[in-house]
Short mmCIF file of C-alpha atoms and ligand atoms in Angstrom, two decimals:
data_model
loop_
_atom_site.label_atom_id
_atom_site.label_comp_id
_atom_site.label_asym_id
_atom_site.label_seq_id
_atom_site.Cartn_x
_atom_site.Cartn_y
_atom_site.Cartn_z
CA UNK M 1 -24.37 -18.27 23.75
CA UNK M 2 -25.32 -18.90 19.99
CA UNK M 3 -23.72 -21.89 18.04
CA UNK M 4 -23.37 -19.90 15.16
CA UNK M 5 -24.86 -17.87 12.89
CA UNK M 6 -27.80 -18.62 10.06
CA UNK M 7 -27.38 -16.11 7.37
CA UNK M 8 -30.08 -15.54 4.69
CA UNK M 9 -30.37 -14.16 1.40
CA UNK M 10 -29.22 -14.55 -1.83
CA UNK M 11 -26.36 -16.72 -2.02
CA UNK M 12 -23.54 -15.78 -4.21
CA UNK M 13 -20.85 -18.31 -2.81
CA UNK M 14 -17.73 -17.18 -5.22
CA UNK M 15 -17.79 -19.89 -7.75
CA UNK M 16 -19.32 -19.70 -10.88
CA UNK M 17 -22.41 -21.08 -10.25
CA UNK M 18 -25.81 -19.40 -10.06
CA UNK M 19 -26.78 -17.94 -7.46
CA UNK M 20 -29.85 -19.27 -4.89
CA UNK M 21 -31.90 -16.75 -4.79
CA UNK M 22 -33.08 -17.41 -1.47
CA UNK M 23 -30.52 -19.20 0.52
CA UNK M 24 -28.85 -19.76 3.86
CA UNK M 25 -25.42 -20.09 5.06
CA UNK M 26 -25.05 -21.49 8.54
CA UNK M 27 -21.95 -21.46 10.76
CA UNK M 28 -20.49 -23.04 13.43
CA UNK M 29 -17.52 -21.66 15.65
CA UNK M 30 -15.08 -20.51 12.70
CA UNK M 31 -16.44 -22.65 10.05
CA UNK M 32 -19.55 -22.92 7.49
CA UNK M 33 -21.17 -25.82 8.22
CA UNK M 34 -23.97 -25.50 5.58
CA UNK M 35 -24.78 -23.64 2.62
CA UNK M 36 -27.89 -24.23 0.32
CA UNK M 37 -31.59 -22.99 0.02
CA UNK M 38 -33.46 -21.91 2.78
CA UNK M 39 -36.60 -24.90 2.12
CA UNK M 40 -33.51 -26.92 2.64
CA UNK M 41 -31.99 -25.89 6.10
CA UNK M 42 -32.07 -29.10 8.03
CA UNK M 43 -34.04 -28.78 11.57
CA UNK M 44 -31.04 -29.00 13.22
CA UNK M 45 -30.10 -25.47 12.92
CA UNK M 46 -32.56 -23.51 14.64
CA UNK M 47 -33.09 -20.40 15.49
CA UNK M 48 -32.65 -19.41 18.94
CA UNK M 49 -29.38 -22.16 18.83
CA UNK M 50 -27.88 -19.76 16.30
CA UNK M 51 -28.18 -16.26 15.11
CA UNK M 52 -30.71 -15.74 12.72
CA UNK M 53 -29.30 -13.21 10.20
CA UNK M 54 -32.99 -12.43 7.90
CA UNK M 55 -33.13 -8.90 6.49
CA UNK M 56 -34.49 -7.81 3.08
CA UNK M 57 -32.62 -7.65 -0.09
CA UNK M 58 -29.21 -8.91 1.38
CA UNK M 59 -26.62 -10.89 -0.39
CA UNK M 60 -24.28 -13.48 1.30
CA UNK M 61 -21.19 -13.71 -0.18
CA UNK M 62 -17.23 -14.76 0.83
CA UNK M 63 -15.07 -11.80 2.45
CA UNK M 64 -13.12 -10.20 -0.51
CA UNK M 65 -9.68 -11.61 -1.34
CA UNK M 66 -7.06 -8.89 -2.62
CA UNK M 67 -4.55 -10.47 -4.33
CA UNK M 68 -1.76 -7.42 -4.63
CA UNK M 69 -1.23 -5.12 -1.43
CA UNK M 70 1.66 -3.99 0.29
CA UNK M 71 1.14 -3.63 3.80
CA UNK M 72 4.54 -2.23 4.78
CA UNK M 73 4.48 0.61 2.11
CA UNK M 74 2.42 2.96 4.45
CA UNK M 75 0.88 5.16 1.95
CA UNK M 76 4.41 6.08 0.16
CA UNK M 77 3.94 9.07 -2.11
CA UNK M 78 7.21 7.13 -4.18
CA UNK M 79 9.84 5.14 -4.12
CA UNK M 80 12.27 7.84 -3.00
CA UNK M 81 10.07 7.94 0.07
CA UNK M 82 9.33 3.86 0.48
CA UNK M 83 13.33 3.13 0.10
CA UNK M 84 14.49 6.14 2.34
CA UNK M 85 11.70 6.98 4.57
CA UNK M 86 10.88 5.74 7.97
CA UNK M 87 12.25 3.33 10.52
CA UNK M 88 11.39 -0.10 10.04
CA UNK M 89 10.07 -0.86 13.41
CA UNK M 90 8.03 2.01 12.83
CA UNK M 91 6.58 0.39 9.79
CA UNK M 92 5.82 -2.77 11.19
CA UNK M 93 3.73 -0.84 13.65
CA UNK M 94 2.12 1.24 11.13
CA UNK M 95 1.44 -2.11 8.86
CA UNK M 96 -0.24 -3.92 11.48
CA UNK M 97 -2.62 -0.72 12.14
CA UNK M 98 -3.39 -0.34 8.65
CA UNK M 99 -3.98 -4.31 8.58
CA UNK M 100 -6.96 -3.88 10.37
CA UNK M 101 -8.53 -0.88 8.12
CA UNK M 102 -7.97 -3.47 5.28
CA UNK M 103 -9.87 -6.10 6.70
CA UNK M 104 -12.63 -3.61 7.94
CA UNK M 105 -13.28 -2.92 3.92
CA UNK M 106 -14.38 -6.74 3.88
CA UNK M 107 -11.22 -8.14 2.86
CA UNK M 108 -10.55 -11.33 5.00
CA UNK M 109 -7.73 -12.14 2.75
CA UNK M 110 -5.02 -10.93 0.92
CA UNK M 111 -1.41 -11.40 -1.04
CA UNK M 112 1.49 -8.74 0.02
CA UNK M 113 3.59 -8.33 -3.12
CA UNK M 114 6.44 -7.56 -2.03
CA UNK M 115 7.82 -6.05 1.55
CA UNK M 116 10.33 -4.09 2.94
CA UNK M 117 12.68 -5.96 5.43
CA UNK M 118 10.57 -8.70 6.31
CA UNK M 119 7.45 -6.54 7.65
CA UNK M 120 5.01 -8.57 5.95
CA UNK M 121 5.90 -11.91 6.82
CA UNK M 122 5.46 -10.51 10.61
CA UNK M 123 2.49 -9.24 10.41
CA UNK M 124 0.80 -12.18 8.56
CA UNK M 125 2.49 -13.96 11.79
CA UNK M 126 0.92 -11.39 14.03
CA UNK M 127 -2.90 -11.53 12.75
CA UNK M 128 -2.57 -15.59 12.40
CA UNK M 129 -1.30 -15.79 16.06
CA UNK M 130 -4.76 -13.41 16.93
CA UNK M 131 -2.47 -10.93 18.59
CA UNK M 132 -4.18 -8.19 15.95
CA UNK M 133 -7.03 -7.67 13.28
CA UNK M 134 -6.17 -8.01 9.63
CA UNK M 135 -6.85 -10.34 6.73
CA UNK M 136 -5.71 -13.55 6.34
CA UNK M 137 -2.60 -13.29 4.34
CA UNK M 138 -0.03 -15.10 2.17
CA UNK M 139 3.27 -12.97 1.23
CA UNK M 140 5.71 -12.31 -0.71
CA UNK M 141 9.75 -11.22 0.32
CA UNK M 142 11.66 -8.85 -0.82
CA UNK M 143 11.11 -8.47 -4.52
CA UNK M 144 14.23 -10.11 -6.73
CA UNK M 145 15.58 -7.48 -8.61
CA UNK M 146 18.41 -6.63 -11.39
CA UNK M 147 19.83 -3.59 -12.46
CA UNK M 148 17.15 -3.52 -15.57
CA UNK M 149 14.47 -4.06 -12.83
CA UNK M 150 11.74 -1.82 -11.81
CA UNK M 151 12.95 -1.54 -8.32
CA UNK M 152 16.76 -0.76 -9.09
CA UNK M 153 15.64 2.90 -9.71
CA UNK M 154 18.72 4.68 -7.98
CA UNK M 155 21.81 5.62 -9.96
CA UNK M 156 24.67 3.63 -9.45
CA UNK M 157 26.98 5.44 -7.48
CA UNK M 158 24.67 5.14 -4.23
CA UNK M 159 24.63 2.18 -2.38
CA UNK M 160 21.01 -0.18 -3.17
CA UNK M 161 19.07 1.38 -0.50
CA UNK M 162 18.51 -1.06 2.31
CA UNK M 163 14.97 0.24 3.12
CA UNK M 164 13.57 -0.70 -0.75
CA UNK M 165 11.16 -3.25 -0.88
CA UNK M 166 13.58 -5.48 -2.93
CA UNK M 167 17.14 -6.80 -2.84
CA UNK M 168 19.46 -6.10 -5.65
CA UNK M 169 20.92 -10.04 -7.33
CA UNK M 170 23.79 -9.68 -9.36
CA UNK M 171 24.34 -13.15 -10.60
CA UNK M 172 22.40 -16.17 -11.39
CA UNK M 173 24.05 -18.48 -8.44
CA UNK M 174 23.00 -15.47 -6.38
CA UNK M 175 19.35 -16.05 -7.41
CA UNK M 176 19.28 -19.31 -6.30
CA UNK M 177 21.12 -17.84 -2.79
CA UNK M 178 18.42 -15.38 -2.72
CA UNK M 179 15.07 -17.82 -3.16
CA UNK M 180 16.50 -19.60 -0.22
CA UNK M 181 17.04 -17.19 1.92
CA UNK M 182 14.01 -15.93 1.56
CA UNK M 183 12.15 -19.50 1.65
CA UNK M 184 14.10 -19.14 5.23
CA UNK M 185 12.33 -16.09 5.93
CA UNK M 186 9.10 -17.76 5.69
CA UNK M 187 7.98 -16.19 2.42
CA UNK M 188 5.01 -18.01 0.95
CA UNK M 189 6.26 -16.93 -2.42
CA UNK M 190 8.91 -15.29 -4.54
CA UNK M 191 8.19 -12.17 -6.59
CA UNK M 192 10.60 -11.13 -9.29
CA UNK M 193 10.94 -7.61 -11.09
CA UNK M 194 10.65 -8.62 -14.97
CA UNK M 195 10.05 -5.69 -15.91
CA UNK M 196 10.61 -1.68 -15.16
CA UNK M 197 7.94 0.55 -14.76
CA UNK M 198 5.88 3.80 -15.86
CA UNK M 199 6.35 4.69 -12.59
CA UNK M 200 9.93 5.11 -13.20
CA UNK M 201 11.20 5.32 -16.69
CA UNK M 202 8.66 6.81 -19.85
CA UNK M 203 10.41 4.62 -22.20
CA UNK M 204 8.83 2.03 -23.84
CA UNK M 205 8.50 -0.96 -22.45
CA UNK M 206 9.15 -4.04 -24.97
CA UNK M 207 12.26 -5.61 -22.79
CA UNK M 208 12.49 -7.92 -20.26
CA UNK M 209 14.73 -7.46 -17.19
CA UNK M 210 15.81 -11.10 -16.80
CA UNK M 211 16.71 -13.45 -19.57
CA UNK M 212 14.28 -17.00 -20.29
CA UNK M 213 16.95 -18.75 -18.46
CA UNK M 214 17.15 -16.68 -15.55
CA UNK M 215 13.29 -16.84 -14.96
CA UNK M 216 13.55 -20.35 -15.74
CA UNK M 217 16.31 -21.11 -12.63
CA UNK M 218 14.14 -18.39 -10.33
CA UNK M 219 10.73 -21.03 -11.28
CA UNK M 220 12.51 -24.18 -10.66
CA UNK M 221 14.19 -23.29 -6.95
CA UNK M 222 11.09 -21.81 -6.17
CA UNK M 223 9.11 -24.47 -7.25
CA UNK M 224 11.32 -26.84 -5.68
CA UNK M 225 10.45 -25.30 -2.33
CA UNK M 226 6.78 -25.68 -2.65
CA UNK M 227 6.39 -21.60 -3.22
CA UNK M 228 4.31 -19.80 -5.50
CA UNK M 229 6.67 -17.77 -8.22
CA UNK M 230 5.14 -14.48 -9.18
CA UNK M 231 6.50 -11.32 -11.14
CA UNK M 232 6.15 -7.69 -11.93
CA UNK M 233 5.82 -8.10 -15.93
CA UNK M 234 4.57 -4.58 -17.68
CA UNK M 235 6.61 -4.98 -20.78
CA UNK M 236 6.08 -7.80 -23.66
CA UNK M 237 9.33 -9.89 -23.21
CA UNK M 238 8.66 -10.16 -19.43
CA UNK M 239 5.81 -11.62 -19.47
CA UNK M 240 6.29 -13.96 -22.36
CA UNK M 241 9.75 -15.52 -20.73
CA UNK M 242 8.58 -15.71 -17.38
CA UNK M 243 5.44 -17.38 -18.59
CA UNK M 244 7.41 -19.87 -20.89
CA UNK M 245 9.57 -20.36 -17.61
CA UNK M 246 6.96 -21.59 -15.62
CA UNK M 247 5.46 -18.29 -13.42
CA UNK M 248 2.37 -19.12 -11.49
CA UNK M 249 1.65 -15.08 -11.56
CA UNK M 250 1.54 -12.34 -14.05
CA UNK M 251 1.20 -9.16 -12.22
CA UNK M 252 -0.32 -6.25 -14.46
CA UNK M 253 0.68 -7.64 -18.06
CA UNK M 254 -0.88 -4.60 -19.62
CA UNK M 255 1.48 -5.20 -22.66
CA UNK M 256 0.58 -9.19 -23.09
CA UNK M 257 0.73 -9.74 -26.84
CA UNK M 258 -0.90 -12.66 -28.71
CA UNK M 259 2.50 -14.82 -28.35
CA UNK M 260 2.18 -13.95 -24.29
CA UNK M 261 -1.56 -15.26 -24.12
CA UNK M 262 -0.56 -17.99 -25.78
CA UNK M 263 2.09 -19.10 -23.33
CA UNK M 264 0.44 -17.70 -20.49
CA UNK M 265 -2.77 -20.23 -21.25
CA UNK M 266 -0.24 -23.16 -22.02
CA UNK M 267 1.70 -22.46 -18.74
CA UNK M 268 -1.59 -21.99 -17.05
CA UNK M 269 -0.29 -18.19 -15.68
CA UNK M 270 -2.50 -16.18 -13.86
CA UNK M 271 -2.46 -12.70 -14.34
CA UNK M 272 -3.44 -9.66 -11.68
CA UNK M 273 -3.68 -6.34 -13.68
CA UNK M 274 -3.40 -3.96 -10.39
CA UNK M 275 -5.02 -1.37 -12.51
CA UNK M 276 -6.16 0.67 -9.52
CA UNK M 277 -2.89 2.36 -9.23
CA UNK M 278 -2.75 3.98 -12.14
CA UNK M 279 -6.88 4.43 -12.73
CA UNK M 280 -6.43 6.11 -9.58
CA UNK M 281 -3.64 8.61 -10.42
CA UNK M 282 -5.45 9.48 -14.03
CA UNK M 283 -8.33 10.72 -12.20
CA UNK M 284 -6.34 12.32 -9.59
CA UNK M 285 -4.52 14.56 -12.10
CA UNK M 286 -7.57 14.95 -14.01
CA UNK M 287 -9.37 16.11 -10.94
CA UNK M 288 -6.80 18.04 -9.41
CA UNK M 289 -6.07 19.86 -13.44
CA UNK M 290 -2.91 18.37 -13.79
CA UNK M 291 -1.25 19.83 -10.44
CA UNK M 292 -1.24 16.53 -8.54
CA UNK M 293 2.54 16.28 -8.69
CA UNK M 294 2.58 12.74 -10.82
CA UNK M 295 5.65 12.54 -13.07
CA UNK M 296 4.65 10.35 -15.65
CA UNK M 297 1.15 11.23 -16.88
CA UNK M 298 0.74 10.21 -20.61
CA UNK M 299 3.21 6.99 -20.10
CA UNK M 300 0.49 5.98 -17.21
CA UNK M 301 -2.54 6.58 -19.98
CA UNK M 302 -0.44 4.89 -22.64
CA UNK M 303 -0.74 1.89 -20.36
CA UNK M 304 -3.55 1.72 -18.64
CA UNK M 305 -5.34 1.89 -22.93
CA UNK M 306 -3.26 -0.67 -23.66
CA UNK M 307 -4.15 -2.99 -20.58
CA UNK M 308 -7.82 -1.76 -21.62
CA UNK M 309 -7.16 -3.44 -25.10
CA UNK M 310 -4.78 -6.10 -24.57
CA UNK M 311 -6.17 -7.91 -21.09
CA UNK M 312 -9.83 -8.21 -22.22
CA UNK M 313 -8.54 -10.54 -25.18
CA UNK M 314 -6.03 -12.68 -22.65
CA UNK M 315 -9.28 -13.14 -20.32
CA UNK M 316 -11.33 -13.85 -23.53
CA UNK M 317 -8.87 -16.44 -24.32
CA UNK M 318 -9.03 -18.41 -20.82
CA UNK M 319 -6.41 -17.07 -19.24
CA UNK M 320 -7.50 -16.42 -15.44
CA UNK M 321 -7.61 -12.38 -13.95
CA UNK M 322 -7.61 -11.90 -10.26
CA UNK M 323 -8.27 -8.21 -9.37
CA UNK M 324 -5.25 -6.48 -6.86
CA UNK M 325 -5.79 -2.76 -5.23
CA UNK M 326 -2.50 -2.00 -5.03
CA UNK M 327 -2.94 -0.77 -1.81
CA UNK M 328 0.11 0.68 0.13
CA UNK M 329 0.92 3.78 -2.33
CA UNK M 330 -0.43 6.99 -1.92
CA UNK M 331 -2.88 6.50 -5.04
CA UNK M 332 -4.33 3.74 -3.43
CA UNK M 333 -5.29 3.70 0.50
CA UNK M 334 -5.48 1.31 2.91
CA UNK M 335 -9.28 0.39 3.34
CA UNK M 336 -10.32 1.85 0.44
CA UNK M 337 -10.57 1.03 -3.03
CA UNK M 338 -9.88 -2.82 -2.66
CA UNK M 339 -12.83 -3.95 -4.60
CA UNK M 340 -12.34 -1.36 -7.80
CA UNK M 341 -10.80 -4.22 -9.31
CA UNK M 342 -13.87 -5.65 -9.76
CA UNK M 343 -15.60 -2.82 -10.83
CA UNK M 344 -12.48 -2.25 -13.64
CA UNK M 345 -13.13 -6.28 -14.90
CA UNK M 346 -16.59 -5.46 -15.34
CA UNK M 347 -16.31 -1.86 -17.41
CA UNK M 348 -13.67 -2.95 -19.26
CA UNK M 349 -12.86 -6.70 -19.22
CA UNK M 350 -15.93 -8.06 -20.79
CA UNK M 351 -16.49 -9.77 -17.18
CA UNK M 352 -19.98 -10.23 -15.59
CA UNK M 353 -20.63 -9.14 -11.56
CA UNK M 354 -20.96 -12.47 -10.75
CA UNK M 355 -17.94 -13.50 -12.65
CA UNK M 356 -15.53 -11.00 -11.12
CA UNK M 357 -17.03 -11.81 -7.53
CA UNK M 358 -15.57 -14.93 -8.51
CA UNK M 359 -12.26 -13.64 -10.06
CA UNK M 360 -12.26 -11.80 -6.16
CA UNK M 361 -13.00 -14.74 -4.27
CA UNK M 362 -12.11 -18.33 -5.06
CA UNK M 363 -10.95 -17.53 -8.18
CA UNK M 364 -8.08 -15.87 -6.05
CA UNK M 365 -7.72 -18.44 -3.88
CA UNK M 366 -4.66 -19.75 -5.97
CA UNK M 367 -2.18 -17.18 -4.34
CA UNK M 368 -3.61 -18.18 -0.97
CA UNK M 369 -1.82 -21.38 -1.58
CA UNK M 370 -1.11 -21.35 2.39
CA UNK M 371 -4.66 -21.93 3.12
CA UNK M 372 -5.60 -24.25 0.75
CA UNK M 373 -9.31 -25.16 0.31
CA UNK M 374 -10.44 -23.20 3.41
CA UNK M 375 -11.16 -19.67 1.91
CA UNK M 376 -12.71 -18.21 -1.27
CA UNK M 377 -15.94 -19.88 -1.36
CA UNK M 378 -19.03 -20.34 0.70
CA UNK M 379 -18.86 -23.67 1.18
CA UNK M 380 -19.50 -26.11 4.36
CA UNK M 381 -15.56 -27.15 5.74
CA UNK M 382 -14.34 -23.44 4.75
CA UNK M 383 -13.42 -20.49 7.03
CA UNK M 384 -16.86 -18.90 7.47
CA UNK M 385 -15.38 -15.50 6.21
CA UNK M 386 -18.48 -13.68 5.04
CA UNK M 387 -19.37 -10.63 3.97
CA UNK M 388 -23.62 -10.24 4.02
CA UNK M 389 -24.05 -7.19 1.92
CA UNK M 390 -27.21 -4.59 1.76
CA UNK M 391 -27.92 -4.74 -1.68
CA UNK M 392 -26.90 -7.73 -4.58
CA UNK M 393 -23.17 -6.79 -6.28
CA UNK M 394 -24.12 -9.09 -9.02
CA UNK M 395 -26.04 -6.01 -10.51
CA UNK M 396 -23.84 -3.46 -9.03
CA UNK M 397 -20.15 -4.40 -8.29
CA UNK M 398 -19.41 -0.94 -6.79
CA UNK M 399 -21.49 -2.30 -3.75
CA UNK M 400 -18.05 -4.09 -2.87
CA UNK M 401 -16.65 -0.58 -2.38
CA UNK M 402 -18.74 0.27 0.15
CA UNK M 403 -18.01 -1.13 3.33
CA UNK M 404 -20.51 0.83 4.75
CA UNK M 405 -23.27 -1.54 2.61
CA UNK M 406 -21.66 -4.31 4.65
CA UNK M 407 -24.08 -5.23 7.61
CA UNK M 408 -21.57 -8.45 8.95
CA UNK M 409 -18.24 -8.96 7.86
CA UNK M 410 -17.47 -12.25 9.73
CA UNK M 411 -13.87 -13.65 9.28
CA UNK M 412 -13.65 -17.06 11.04
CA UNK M 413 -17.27 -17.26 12.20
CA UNK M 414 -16.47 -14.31 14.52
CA UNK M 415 -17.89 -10.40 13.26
CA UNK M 416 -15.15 -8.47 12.93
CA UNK M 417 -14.16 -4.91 15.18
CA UNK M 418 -16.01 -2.05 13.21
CA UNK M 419 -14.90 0.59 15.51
CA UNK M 420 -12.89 3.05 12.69
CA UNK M 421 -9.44 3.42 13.73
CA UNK M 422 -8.73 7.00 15.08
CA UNK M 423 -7.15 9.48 12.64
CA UNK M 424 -3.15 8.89 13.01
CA UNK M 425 -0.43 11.35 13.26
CA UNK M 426 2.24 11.86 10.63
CA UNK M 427 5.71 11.97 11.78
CA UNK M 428 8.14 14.10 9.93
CA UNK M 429 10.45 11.10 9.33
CA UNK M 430 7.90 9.27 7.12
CA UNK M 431 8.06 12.10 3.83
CA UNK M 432 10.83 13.27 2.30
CA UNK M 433 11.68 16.52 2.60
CA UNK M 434 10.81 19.84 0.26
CA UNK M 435 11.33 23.13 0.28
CA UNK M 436 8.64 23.94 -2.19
CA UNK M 437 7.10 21.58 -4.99
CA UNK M 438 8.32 23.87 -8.12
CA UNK M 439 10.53 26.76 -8.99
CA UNK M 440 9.60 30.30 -7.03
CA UNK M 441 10.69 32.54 -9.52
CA UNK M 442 11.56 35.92 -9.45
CA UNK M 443 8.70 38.01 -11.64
CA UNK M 444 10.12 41.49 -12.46
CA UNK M 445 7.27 43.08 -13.79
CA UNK M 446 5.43 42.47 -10.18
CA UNK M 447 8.74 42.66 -8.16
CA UNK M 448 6.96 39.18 -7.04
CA UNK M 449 7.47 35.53 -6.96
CA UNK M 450 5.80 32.97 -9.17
CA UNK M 451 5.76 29.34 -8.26
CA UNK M 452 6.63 26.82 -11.73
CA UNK M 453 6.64 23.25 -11.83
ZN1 ZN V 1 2.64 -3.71 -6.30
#
């Protein structure tokens, strides 16, 4: 049996640097062990000892790290469906199956954004134990939520429905209860809805959910537990006050102003656009002519132009962007689009390949806080979690979004199951129910019905 593996090509090893043209990255059991040019590999790792990887035109490069899925959402067509919809044992199930289509895209790691019950935290558990396939992953609870937050989208008279992926705090002593009860729950970090959503309401969105000093108590106890503090900020005020308060993330921030960049640099804020989502329902409305059921089309294109104009001058600035899929909606499959990220940083960021490689690698490594320095980066002491690619994504990023370019996708020094998962069955309890998707009205002139959104 082989050592390891000796991988060769051009090495692109997720930092910054440039890079070697022709290089090798040897591994050892689940660990790199070296990484440099091939004139360099020392004698002791010969052929024949370990795997020699050689093939034309290949790039090595980390796995992919997605820094915003949600593995328990199962493909919800909306939050109706995600808060109402399915049995939660079911989900777990369904969330470790899907697991493994995520890592089989070449992501060996990734940061759930928020769960329902506590499905995320289990099956991070699950794949760490080796009991399953899936990425590496660091997670998020329940997301924190107020009655001005994105997830507290039911009227009041109903009871906050115990299947959202978010608990409903009332007061401020209860947001302290709340951080700690999750920290309890093993959450590697706390995510907060700042803001509401285009998903759910077409107003504007200026506000902020939470007040400075609410942000400010959620940072501190969160801090104060060694956990990563993270929140969904769309609107202007959320993301300024929960930067000022200390947030390590900004998720999507596609209304940062020049006040917000400011503080977000100062506070040294990383943000994760998640653009994806709503990239990914444009097109499908476009390509579908506007029948593909979305209920919020021009506030969507109002924000993904002004996350087009405002993020390229926060990135521009210095502030940090780590690319998210999104993945868990309908919009946004599991095993599929998890690099378009990187292909959205380099359109319309003003980013370089090589630069969001980076931004999807070790520059993401920062909400992987649970693995430290062992992932990200091709470097000897790391998790050898490699992708070797059939072409170089430092000319063309969309390479990323092609598993099938992938020849290895190694995650631990081992190459990962390929075998597709078999096409599942949908069971009537995981969709809501409709009788018809419009109005059939009653057309006298042809004594027929006519269907009307
Ligand atoms: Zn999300």
């Amino acid at each position: 049996m082989s050592k390891g593996y000796i991988l060769k090509g051009k090495v692109v090893d997720g930092s910054l640097a440039a890079p070697i043209e022709r290089g090798a990255v040897v591994s050892e059991g689940e660990r790199i062990v070296w990484v440099g040019d091939e004139k360099a590999l020392p004698a002791q790792y010969r052929p024949g000892e370990y795997e020699l990887v050689d093939l034309p035109g290949r790039t090595v490069m980390p796995g992919i790290i997605d820094a915003h899925i949600h593995i328990s959402f199962g493909e919800a067509r909306s939050e109706e469906e995600l808060a109402l919809y399915t049995p939660v044992e079911y989900r777990t199930l369904r969330a470790m199956w899907n697991a493994k289509k995520v890592l089989q895209a070449g992501v060996t790691s990734a940061f759930d954004a928020a769960t329902v019950n506590n499905v995320a935290q289990s099956v991070r558990d699950a794949i760490d134990a080796d009991m399953y396939d899936g990425p590496r992953m660091a997670v998020s609870g329940r997301q924190l939520t107020n009655h001005q937050g994105l997830e507290d989208s039911f009227p009041n008279e109903m009871q906050f429905p115990p299947g959202q992926a978010a608990v409903l705090v009332k007061t401020r002593d209860d947001l302290v209860e709340a951080i700690r009860y999750q920290v309890k729950d093993g959450v590697d970090a706390i995510k907060v809805s700042g803001s509401n959503d285009s998903l759910i309401t077409p107003d504007s969105l200026d506000g902020s959910a939470m007040s400075y000093e609410e942000y400010k108590i959620i940072a501190d106890e969160t801090h104060r537990l060694g956990k990563i503090c993270t929140v969904h900020a769309r609107s202007r005020d959320s993301i300024k006050e929960a930067a000022k308060a200390g947030f390590d993330v900004l998720f999507h921030a596609s209304y940062i102003d020049d006040e917000g960049i400011e503080l977000a640099l100062k506070n040294k804020c990383l943000i994760i656009p998640t653009l994806p989502l709503l990239v990914n329902i444009l097109e499908a409305i476009e390509s579908t002519e506007g029948t593909a059921g979305a209920s919020a089309t021009s506030a969507f294109r109002r924000e993904v132009d002004a996350a087009i104009e405002n993020l390229p001058r926060a990135y521009k600035a210095g502030v940090p962007l780590v690319p998210g899929s999104e993945s868990g909606w309908s919009p946004v499959p599991y095993g599929q689009w998890h690099a378009r990220e990187m292909q959205i940083f380099v359109d319309w960021m003003g980013m370089t390949p090589l630069e969001a490689i980076h931004a999807g690698t070790l520059g993401a490594t920062r909400v992987l806080k649970r693995f430290g320095r062992d992932v990200g980066k091709l470097e000897a002491g790391r998790f050898a979690d490699i992708l070797v690619v059939n072409g170089d994504p430092t000319k063309d990023i969309t390479l990323l979004q092609k598993p099938a370019k992938f020849d290895w996708i190694f995650k631990g020094g081992a190459p990962i199951d390929r075998t597709p998962p078999k096409p599942r069955r949908q069971w009537w309890y995981e969709r809501h129910k409709m009788f018809l998707n419009g109005v059939f009205h009653y057309d006298a002139a042809s004594g027929k019905g006519v269907l009307k959104r």
